Short mmCIF file of C-alpha atoms in Angstrom, two decimals:
data_model
loop_
_atom_site.label_atom_id
_atom_site.label_comp_id
_atom_site.label_asym_id
_atom_site.label_seq_id
_atom_site.Cartn_x
_atom_site.Cartn_y
_atom_site.Cartn_z
CA MET A 1 36.11 255.93 93.20
CA GLU A 2 34.18 258.76 95.11
CA HIS A 3 30.87 256.88 94.96
CA ARG A 4 29.64 258.22 98.34
CA CYS A 5 26.22 257.85 97.09
CA LEU A 6 24.40 256.68 100.06
CA VAL A 7 24.05 260.37 101.00
CA SER A 8 22.11 260.83 97.91
CA ARG A 9 19.40 258.53 99.24
CA GLU A 10 18.80 260.91 102.02
CA VAL A 11 18.97 264.02 99.76
CA VAL A 12 16.42 262.22 97.39
CA ALA A 13 14.16 261.38 100.40
CA ASP A 14 14.41 264.98 102.00
CA SER A 15 13.66 266.65 98.56
CA ILE A 16 10.57 264.52 97.86
CA GLU A 17 9.44 265.24 101.45
CA LEU A 18 9.93 269.01 100.89
CA VAL A 19 8.34 269.22 97.49
CA GLY A 20 5.53 267.14 98.79
CA ARG A 21 4.79 269.27 101.78
CA GLY A 22 5.42 272.44 99.85
CA TYR A 23 2.87 271.80 97.11
CA MET A 24 0.50 270.09 99.49
CA PHE A 25 0.09 267.05 97.02
CA ASP A 26 -3.06 265.01 97.58
CA ALA A 27 -1.33 261.93 95.97
CA ILE A 28 2.14 261.14 94.21
CA VAL A 29 3.71 259.08 91.48
CA ALA A 30 7.39 259.03 92.10
CA LEU A 31 9.50 258.10 89.08
CA VAL A 32 12.69 256.45 90.07
CA GLY A 33 15.65 255.40 87.95
CA CYS A 34 18.66 253.84 89.73
CA ASP A 35 19.94 252.57 93.07
CA LYS A 36 19.35 255.35 95.50
CA THR A 37 16.41 257.04 93.91
CA ILE A 38 14.31 253.95 94.68
CA PRO A 39 14.69 253.64 98.49
CA GLY A 40 15.15 257.46 98.56
CA ALA A 41 11.52 257.82 97.01
CA ALA A 42 10.14 255.19 99.36
CA LEU A 43 11.49 256.92 102.35
CA GLY A 44 10.18 260.29 101.20
CA LEU A 45 6.69 258.79 100.38
CA ILE A 46 6.59 257.03 103.87
CA ARG A 47 7.19 260.39 105.57
CA LEU A 48 4.46 262.19 103.57
CA ASN A 49 2.18 259.15 103.83
CA VAL A 50 -0.39 260.40 101.04
CA PRO A 51 -1.77 257.90 98.53
CA SER A 52 1.07 257.20 96.26
CA LEU A 53 3.12 254.72 94.19
CA ILE A 54 6.58 254.32 92.62
CA LEU A 55 7.14 253.70 88.94
CA TYR A 56 10.72 252.36 88.02
CA GLY A 57 12.06 253.58 84.73
CA GLY A 58 13.29 250.08 83.87
CA SER A 59 16.42 248.12 83.21
CA ILE A 60 19.04 248.62 80.40
CA ALA A 61 19.28 245.92 77.63
CA PRO A 62 22.51 243.94 77.95
CA GLY A 63 25.49 244.39 75.61
CA ARG A 64 26.75 241.73 73.54
CA TYR A 65 30.51 240.85 73.50
CA ASN A 66 31.86 237.63 71.84
CA GLY A 67 28.38 236.02 71.59
CA ARG A 68 27.60 236.55 75.17
CA ASP A 69 25.40 239.14 77.39
CA VAL A 70 27.64 241.73 79.06
CA THR A 71 26.81 244.31 81.70
CA ILE A 72 28.55 247.01 83.64
CA GLN A 73 29.95 244.31 86.01
CA ASP A 74 31.81 242.70 83.18
CA VAL A 75 33.60 246.19 82.73
CA PHE A 76 34.71 246.34 86.29
CA GLU A 77 36.02 242.70 86.26
CA ALA A 78 37.85 243.45 82.89
CA VAL A 79 39.80 246.16 84.65
CA GLY A 80 41.31 243.67 87.05
CA ALA A 81 41.89 241.41 84.26
CA VAL A 82 43.94 243.83 82.38
CA ALA A 83 45.79 244.48 85.65
CA ALA A 84 46.69 240.66 85.86
CA GLY A 85 47.74 240.63 81.98
CA ARG A 86 44.75 238.23 81.26
CA MET A 87 43.16 240.81 79.01
CA THR A 88 44.45 243.55 76.60
CA GLU A 89 43.57 247.27 77.09
CA ALA A 90 41.91 247.03 73.56
CA GLU A 91 39.68 244.13 74.69
CA LEU A 92 38.64 246.19 77.66
CA LEU A 93 37.78 249.27 75.48
CA GLU A 94 35.70 246.96 73.35
CA ILE A 95 33.76 245.70 76.36
CA GLU A 96 33.33 249.33 77.70
CA ASN A 97 31.92 250.33 74.21
CA VAL A 98 29.10 247.61 74.31
CA ALA A 99 28.22 247.00 77.89
CA CYS A 100 25.79 249.71 78.20
CA PRO A 101 23.75 249.90 74.89
CA GLY A 102 21.09 252.46 75.82
CA ALA A 103 19.04 253.83 78.54
CA GLY A 104 18.03 252.25 81.80
CA ALA A 105 19.49 250.95 85.07
CA CYS A 106 22.25 248.18 85.44
CA GLY A 107 20.95 245.10 83.99
CA GLY A 108 21.66 242.19 86.41
CA GLN A 109 19.90 241.76 89.78
CA TYR A 110 21.99 244.38 91.09
CA THR A 111 20.67 247.15 93.60
CA ALA A 112 18.30 248.84 91.37
CA ASN A 113 16.44 245.83 90.01
CA THR A 114 16.66 244.27 93.31
CA MET A 115 14.95 247.21 94.87
CA ALA A 116 12.50 247.69 92.00
CA THR A 117 11.40 244.00 92.32
CA ALA A 118 11.25 244.23 96.27
CA LEU A 119 8.90 247.26 96.09
CA GLU A 120 6.48 245.45 94.08
CA PHE A 121 6.31 242.72 96.55
CA ILE A 122 6.05 245.20 99.42
CA GLY A 123 3.26 246.87 97.54
CA LEU A 124 4.58 250.38 96.61
CA SER A 125 4.74 249.61 93.05
CA PRO A 126 2.29 247.78 90.83
CA LEU A 127 3.20 244.06 90.39
CA GLY A 128 4.62 243.65 86.81
CA SER A 129 5.82 247.31 86.24
CA SER A 130 9.53 247.09 87.21
CA SER A 131 10.32 244.16 84.86
CA VAL A 132 9.33 246.16 81.67
CA PRO A 133 12.66 247.34 80.25
CA ALA A 134 13.44 251.03 79.96
CA THR A 135 13.28 251.38 76.26
CA ASP A 136 10.29 249.05 75.72
CA PRO A 137 7.32 250.57 74.03
CA ARG A 138 5.11 249.12 76.70
CA LYS A 139 6.25 251.61 79.11
CA GLU A 140 3.95 254.50 77.79
CA ALA A 141 0.69 252.38 78.66
CA LEU A 142 2.18 251.42 81.95
CA SER A 143 2.77 254.84 82.85
CA GLU A 144 -0.79 255.76 81.91
CA GLN A 145 -1.99 252.85 84.08
CA CYS A 146 -0.08 254.21 86.96
CA GLY A 147 -1.73 257.59 86.55
CA LYS A 148 -5.23 255.82 86.91
CA LEU A 149 -3.94 253.68 89.74
CA VAL A 150 -2.83 256.62 91.87
CA MET A 151 -6.38 258.15 91.34
CA ASP A 152 -7.86 255.05 92.67
CA LEU A 153 -5.54 255.02 95.65
CA LEU A 154 -6.77 258.51 96.27
CA LYS A 155 -10.39 257.63 95.99
CA GLN A 156 -10.03 254.65 98.25
CA ASN A 157 -7.56 256.61 100.75
CA ILE A 158 -4.92 253.91 100.75
CA ARG A 159 -1.70 255.26 102.05
CA PRO A 160 1.79 253.84 102.51
CA SER A 161 0.97 253.32 106.04
CA ASP A 162 -1.92 250.95 105.15
CA ILE A 163 0.59 249.00 102.85
CA LEU A 164 3.87 248.84 104.75
CA THR A 165 3.12 246.17 107.42
CA PRO A 166 5.55 243.87 109.03
CA LYS A 167 4.37 240.95 106.69
CA ALA A 168 4.75 243.27 103.67
CA PHE A 169 8.52 243.73 104.58
CA GLU A 170 8.76 239.91 105.03
CA ASN A 171 7.28 239.58 101.49
CA ALA A 172 9.98 242.09 99.95
CA ILE A 173 12.95 240.23 101.78
CA ALA A 174 11.61 236.87 100.35
CA SER A 175 11.86 238.53 96.84
CA VAL A 176 15.33 239.46 97.60
CA ALA A 177 16.45 236.07 98.71
CA ALA A 178 14.61 234.36 95.88
CA THR A 179 16.45 236.46 93.18
CA GLY A 180 19.94 236.51 94.57
CA GLY A 181 19.54 240.15 95.04
CA SER A 182 21.79 243.03 96.34
CA THR A 183 22.98 243.09 99.99
CA ASN A 184 22.02 246.95 99.73
CA ALA A 185 18.52 245.74 100.30
CA VAL A 186 19.31 245.15 103.86
CA LEU A 187 20.35 248.69 104.46
CA HIS A 188 17.51 250.18 102.54
CA PHE A 189 14.68 248.11 104.13
CA LEU A 190 16.12 248.63 107.47
CA ALA A 191 15.87 252.45 106.74
CA MET A 192 12.23 252.25 105.44
CA ALA A 193 11.19 250.17 108.53
CA ARG A 194 12.67 252.67 110.73
CA GLU A 195 10.63 255.52 109.00
CA ALA A 196 7.55 253.47 108.76
CA GLY A 197 7.59 252.31 112.58
CA VAL A 198 8.04 248.63 111.56
CA PRO A 199 10.15 246.51 114.12
CA LEU A 200 12.49 245.00 111.45
CA LYS A 201 15.82 243.77 112.70
CA ILE A 202 18.93 242.87 110.71
CA ASP A 203 18.61 239.21 111.84
CA ASP A 204 15.31 238.82 110.24
CA PHE A 205 16.99 238.90 106.72
CA ASP A 206 18.86 235.74 107.72
CA ILE A 207 15.70 234.04 109.12
CA ILE A 208 13.74 234.86 105.92
CA SER A 209 16.43 234.08 103.49
CA SER A 210 17.08 230.74 105.24
CA ARG A 211 13.46 229.55 104.54
CA THR A 212 13.22 230.80 101.08
CA PRO A 213 14.59 229.19 97.91
CA LEU A 214 16.87 230.86 95.24
CA LEU A 215 14.64 230.62 92.12
CA ALA A 216 15.94 233.35 89.66
CA ASP A 217 19.29 232.55 87.61
CA LEU A 218 20.38 236.16 87.52
CA LYS A 219 23.69 237.97 87.37
CA PRO A 220 25.88 238.73 89.20
CA GLY A 221 25.78 235.09 90.58
CA GLY A 222 23.74 233.51 87.50
CA LYS A 223 23.42 233.72 83.90
CA TYR A 224 20.54 236.17 83.14
CA VAL A 225 19.62 239.74 83.23
CA ALA A 226 16.43 241.66 84.03
CA VAL A 227 15.28 241.86 80.41
CA ASP A 228 15.20 238.01 80.43
CA VAL A 229 13.18 238.10 83.61
CA ASP A 230 10.52 240.24 81.55
CA LYS A 231 10.50 237.75 78.73
CA ALA A 232 10.16 234.74 81.19
CA GLY A 233 6.96 236.27 82.74
CA GLY A 234 8.16 239.07 84.95
CA VAL A 235 8.30 239.82 88.45
CA PRO A 236 4.76 238.46 88.77
CA LEU A 237 5.96 235.03 87.97
CA ILE A 238 8.48 235.22 90.56
CA ALA A 239 5.56 236.23 93.08
CA LYS A 240 3.49 233.27 91.93
CA ARG A 241 6.32 231.00 92.46
CA LEU A 242 6.70 232.26 95.97
CA LEU A 243 2.97 232.29 96.65
CA GLU A 244 2.50 228.53 95.47
CA GLY A 245 5.37 227.57 97.76
CA ARG A 246 3.87 229.64 100.79
CA PHE A 247 6.94 231.79 101.06
CA ILE A 248 4.99 235.03 100.94
CA ASP A 249 1.76 236.42 102.63
CA PRO A 250 -0.70 236.75 99.87
CA THR A 251 -3.11 238.97 101.87
CA GLN A 252 -0.91 242.12 101.69
CA MET A 253 -2.27 245.15 100.17
CA THR A 254 -0.60 246.58 97.08
CA SER A 255 -0.59 249.91 95.16
CA SER A 256 -3.39 248.50 92.76
CA GLY A 257 -5.76 248.30 95.67
CA ARG A 258 -5.72 244.55 95.39
CA THR A 259 -3.71 241.96 97.44
CA LEU A 260 -0.45 240.50 96.43
CA GLY A 261 -2.13 237.06 96.08
CA ASP A 262 -4.71 238.39 93.71
CA GLU A 263 -2.12 240.06 91.43
CA ALA A 264 0.41 237.31 91.57
CA MET A 265 -2.23 234.72 90.26
CA LYS A 266 -2.30 236.76 86.78
CA ALA A 267 1.22 235.87 86.01
CA VAL A 268 1.71 234.13 82.67
CA GLU A 269 4.83 232.01 82.16
CA THR A 270 6.60 231.79 78.91
CA PRO A 271 6.88 228.12 77.84
CA GLY A 272 10.48 226.70 78.11
CA GLN A 273 11.79 229.72 80.07
CA GLU A 274 14.79 228.82 82.24
CA VAL A 275 15.36 232.14 84.01
CA ILE A 276 12.91 231.54 86.96
CA ARG A 277 13.19 228.02 88.24
CA PRO A 278 10.33 225.81 89.21
CA LEU A 279 9.71 225.10 93.12
CA THR A 280 10.89 221.58 92.36
CA ASN A 281 14.27 222.58 91.10
CA PRO A 282 15.66 225.78 92.85
CA LEU A 283 19.23 226.95 92.09
CA LYS A 284 19.57 226.58 95.99
CA PRO A 285 17.13 225.51 98.76
CA THR A 286 17.97 228.74 100.58
CA GLY A 287 18.23 232.45 99.51
CA GLY A 288 21.53 234.57 99.39
CA LEU A 289 21.42 236.67 102.41
CA VAL A 290 23.33 235.86 105.59
CA ILE A 291 24.10 237.87 108.70
CA LEU A 292 27.25 237.24 110.60
CA ARG A 293 28.09 238.39 114.02
CA GLY A 294 31.32 237.87 116.02
CA ASN A 295 33.96 239.94 117.78
CA LEU A 296 34.59 241.75 114.60
CA ALA A 297 30.84 242.50 113.86
CA PRO A 298 28.84 242.87 117.30
CA GLU A 299 25.88 244.67 115.53
CA GLY A 300 26.06 242.33 112.56
CA CYS A 301 27.35 242.36 108.87
CA VAL A 302 25.95 241.09 105.60
CA VAL A 303 27.15 238.49 103.35
CA LYS A 304 25.68 237.50 99.90
CA VAL A 305 25.94 233.72 99.50
CA ALA A 306 24.09 233.31 96.00
CA GLY A 307 26.52 230.88 94.26
CA HIS A 308 28.84 228.42 95.36
CA GLU A 309 30.88 230.60 97.56
CA ARG A 310 33.11 229.06 100.32
CA ILE A 311 31.37 228.71 103.72
CA TYR A 312 34.50 228.71 105.55
CA HIS A 313 37.78 231.08 105.18
CA ARG A 314 40.64 231.72 107.55
CA GLY A 315 43.54 234.02 106.44
CA PRO A 316 45.75 236.99 107.24
CA ALA A 317 44.20 240.51 107.33
CA ARG A 318 45.41 242.84 104.82
CA VAL A 319 44.40 246.12 106.09
CA PHE A 320 43.48 249.27 104.21
CA ASP A 321 42.00 252.62 105.81
CA ARG A 322 40.37 253.48 102.42
CA GLU A 323 39.12 251.96 99.06
CA GLU A 324 41.75 253.55 96.74
CA ASP A 325 44.58 252.01 98.67
CA ALA A 326 42.93 248.57 98.59
CA MET A 327 42.31 248.91 94.87
CA ALA A 328 46.12 249.83 94.26
CA ALA A 329 47.04 246.66 96.14
CA VAL A 330 44.84 244.50 94.07
CA THR A 331 45.85 246.03 90.71
CA GLY A 332 49.51 245.99 91.94
CA ARG A 333 49.39 242.14 92.60
CA GLU A 334 50.01 242.64 96.34
CA ILE A 335 47.12 240.66 97.54
CA LYS A 336 47.80 236.88 97.52
CA SER A 337 45.66 233.76 97.55
CA GLY A 338 44.17 233.09 101.10
CA ASP A 339 44.46 236.78 102.28
CA VAL A 340 41.57 238.70 103.85
CA VAL A 341 41.31 242.13 102.53
CA VAL A 342 40.02 244.64 105.20
CA ILE A 343 38.60 247.98 104.03
CA ARG A 344 37.62 250.24 107.03
CA TYR A 345 36.68 253.77 107.66
CA GLU A 346 34.40 253.59 104.64
CA GLY A 347 31.17 253.19 106.83
CA PRO A 348 28.16 255.70 106.94
CA ARG A 349 30.05 258.11 108.99
CA GLY A 350 33.64 257.26 107.98
CA GLY A 351 33.22 257.30 104.24
CA PRO A 352 31.16 259.35 104.56
CA GLY A 353 28.19 257.73 102.65
CA MET A 354 29.31 254.13 102.83
CA ARG A 355 31.08 253.93 99.63
CA GLU A 356 30.60 250.79 97.40
CA MET A 357 33.58 248.47 96.98
CA LEU A 358 32.71 247.30 93.42
CA GLY A 359 35.99 248.25 91.80
CA VAL A 360 37.98 246.39 94.50
CA THR A 361 35.74 243.26 94.36
CA ALA A 362 35.51 243.18 90.58
CA ALA A 363 39.26 243.62 90.37
CA LEU A 364 39.82 240.63 92.78
CA VAL A 365 37.69 238.61 90.32
CA GLY A 366 39.42 240.00 87.35
CA VAL A 367 43.05 238.99 88.69
CA GLY A 368 41.84 235.58 89.41
CA LEU A 369 41.47 235.84 93.10
CA GLY A 370 37.76 235.90 93.43
CA GLU A 371 37.52 232.31 94.67
CA THR A 372 40.46 232.33 97.18
CA VAL A 373 40.43 235.88 98.75
CA ALA A 374 37.91 236.90 101.39
CA LEU A 375 37.14 240.66 102.01
CA LEU A 376 35.33 242.53 104.87
CA THR A 377 34.46 246.04 104.99
CA ASP A 378 32.42 248.56 107.01
CA GLY A 379 31.35 250.05 103.51
CA ARG A 380 29.07 248.69 101.08
CA PHE A 381 29.03 246.45 98.09
CA SER A 382 27.46 246.93 94.80
CA GLY A 383 24.66 244.59 93.70
CA ALA A 384 27.11 243.38 91.07
CA THR A 385 29.72 242.19 93.83
CA ARG A 386 30.30 238.27 94.02
CA GLY A 387 32.69 236.38 96.01
CA LEU A 388 33.07 235.85 99.82
CA MET A 389 32.61 239.45 100.94
CA ALA A 390 31.22 240.75 104.06
CA GLY A 391 29.82 244.21 104.22
CA HIS A 392 28.03 246.68 106.54
CA VAL A 393 30.36 245.65 109.43
CA ALA A 394 29.08 247.40 112.49
CA PRO A 395 29.97 249.21 114.53
CA GLU A 396 32.05 250.96 111.96
CA ALA A 397 35.74 251.87 112.30
CA ALA A 398 34.94 255.65 112.48
CA ARG A 399 32.88 254.95 115.51
CA GLY A 400 35.66 252.89 117.31
CA GLY A 401 34.01 249.46 116.25
CA PRO A 402 36.25 246.30 116.50
CA ILE A 403 37.20 246.46 112.72
CA ALA A 404 39.29 249.67 113.67
CA ALA A 405 41.57 247.32 115.89
CA VAL A 406 42.50 244.74 113.24
CA ARG A 407 46.25 244.93 112.21
CA GLU A 408 48.05 243.58 109.27
CA GLY A 409 48.55 239.80 109.66
CA ASP A 410 45.91 239.13 112.29
CA MET A 411 43.95 235.89 111.32
CA VAL A 412 40.50 236.57 110.28
CA VAL A 413 37.68 233.75 110.30
CA PHE A 414 34.59 233.78 108.11
CA ASP A 415 32.36 230.77 109.18
CA ILE A 416 29.06 231.04 107.26
CA LYS A 417 27.71 228.01 108.66
CA ASN A 418 27.80 229.04 112.39
CA ARG A 419 27.27 232.78 111.19
CA HIS A 420 30.55 233.97 112.76
CA LEU A 421 33.00 236.61 111.61
CA ASP A 422 35.93 236.91 114.04
CA VAL A 423 39.52 237.98 114.42
CA GLU A 424 41.72 235.53 116.34
CA LEU A 425 42.45 237.98 119.28
CA SER A 426 41.53 237.71 123.01
CA ASP A 427 38.96 240.08 124.41
CA ARG A 428 41.76 241.55 126.38
CA ILE A 429 43.84 242.45 123.37
CA LEU A 430 40.98 243.79 121.56
CA LYS A 431 39.84 245.96 124.45
CA GLU A 432 43.49 247.03 124.82
CA ARG A 433 43.78 248.15 121.34
CA LEU A 434 40.50 249.80 121.16
CA SER A 435 41.27 251.93 124.30
CA GLN A 436 44.33 253.26 122.38
CA TRP A 437 42.22 254.20 119.29
CA LYS A 438 41.85 257.82 118.39
CA GLU A 439 39.07 259.07 116.09
CA PRO A 440 40.49 260.28 112.74
CA LYS A 441 40.20 263.66 111.57
CA PRO A 442 36.87 263.90 109.60
CA HIS A 443 37.04 264.30 105.68
CA TYR A 444 34.71 267.18 105.94
CA THR A 445 34.06 269.86 108.40
CA SER A 446 31.24 271.80 106.62
CA GLY A 447 28.53 271.19 104.01
CA VAL A 448 26.19 268.23 103.15
CA PHE A 449 28.93 265.66 104.12
CA ALA A 450 29.59 267.22 107.47
CA LYS A 451 25.90 267.34 108.20
CA TYR A 452 25.52 263.80 107.12
CA MET A 453 28.43 262.69 109.37
CA ALA A 454 26.82 264.24 112.26
CA LEU A 455 23.36 262.64 111.81
CA VAL A 456 23.83 259.14 110.27
CA SER A 457 22.98 256.17 112.17
CA SER A 458 24.86 252.78 112.19
CA ALA A 459 24.44 250.60 109.20
CA SER A 460 22.72 248.10 111.47
CA GLU A 461 19.97 250.63 111.78
CA GLY A 462 19.74 251.26 108.21
CA ALA A 463 22.20 254.26 108.00
CA ILE A 464 19.32 256.53 108.33
CA THR A 465 19.79 260.30 109.27
CA ARG A 466 17.94 261.46 112.33
CA PRO A 467 17.92 264.46 114.72
CA ILE A 468 20.52 264.45 117.51
CA PRO A 469 18.64 263.77 120.73
#
């Protein structure tokens, strides 16, 4: 349950920056594989600002269990099902054994595929490169093509600073909304924007998502996986759909040296495919990213509403100061229908490294509470998380944010329609409780985690590390 892997995003970025500066590379192709390596590489290349592109290793193929496709998400949900007595340990083992049949990043529109898709839209990866699966023989030709492309970028002197405009970020966010992508994209694009000097705000995600239709029927909220996107026509088809609906700016430059519009028009749709919906029949008229504010999240928090989640929930807080305690309560059947699970001190500084709550959220689904329990945390979610879940609550508990003042039994209200997340306490009581708050002892006082805790910013700023002024 450690999973403090947001720290690794900074380590990847710093390492690429150091190697790039040490070798004085004229141009770079960065190879990326999974969740944190993708934004980590982007951050490193933004800092270096030499002609460069990012090539994604590709998605894993889905496993097969009882005639249906399964992914890592099914394994986590099965753990909860075993705890609830709804599945045997032998069945769990069978799902475990088939869920990951080979090489590649997790197969749904989880964080890796969300970020790989979005980097095509933002222009740092060639359009059509990320949807080719990890073990597909086409990967070899694609890699050779990227080698040629980076030399073209060098000749034309096209750098990340030429590509990463405010409109390019809007295109990338639209791709996340249209594919029901991971909430981690909010964190990563805020970080990239800070490094690139682009004035992106957390509320921009809500604005763009509200005007973008959900077109791709992908896990965790939908039916299909990344390999199915490839068979349907790939990321270029998603771009073409959004271009035809005028949901993206076609004039933005990409790593091919051509515009996103020019690249998208080359898309070829597989007849009869059902993965990427037509504009006339979206899964939902708006995308999945919602930003809530309120007395629990003055700096905002992120909710993914990709399926048919409730838009209102009011319930008593069940408060946990670390992920493990919440997991024990879920598997021990201590959480009841209607509860609001609060997991705090797991933010960028408190975790440290903003731990992912996939174990807890999947276990809630597994024990049958996915539709009746809400959860909020100053930590993150996996891209595989589903249900009414608010993450990145800021300021975090470790900085004395209001989430630190919540007590067992306080009534918490999720109001998606009005974009509010509140605890039913007066301002006076909240202030009184926070005045008595004492910062907990840090988990680490030396080494990389201690350095990270000292330097990391709020989730509302992308949890980037920056020098102390």
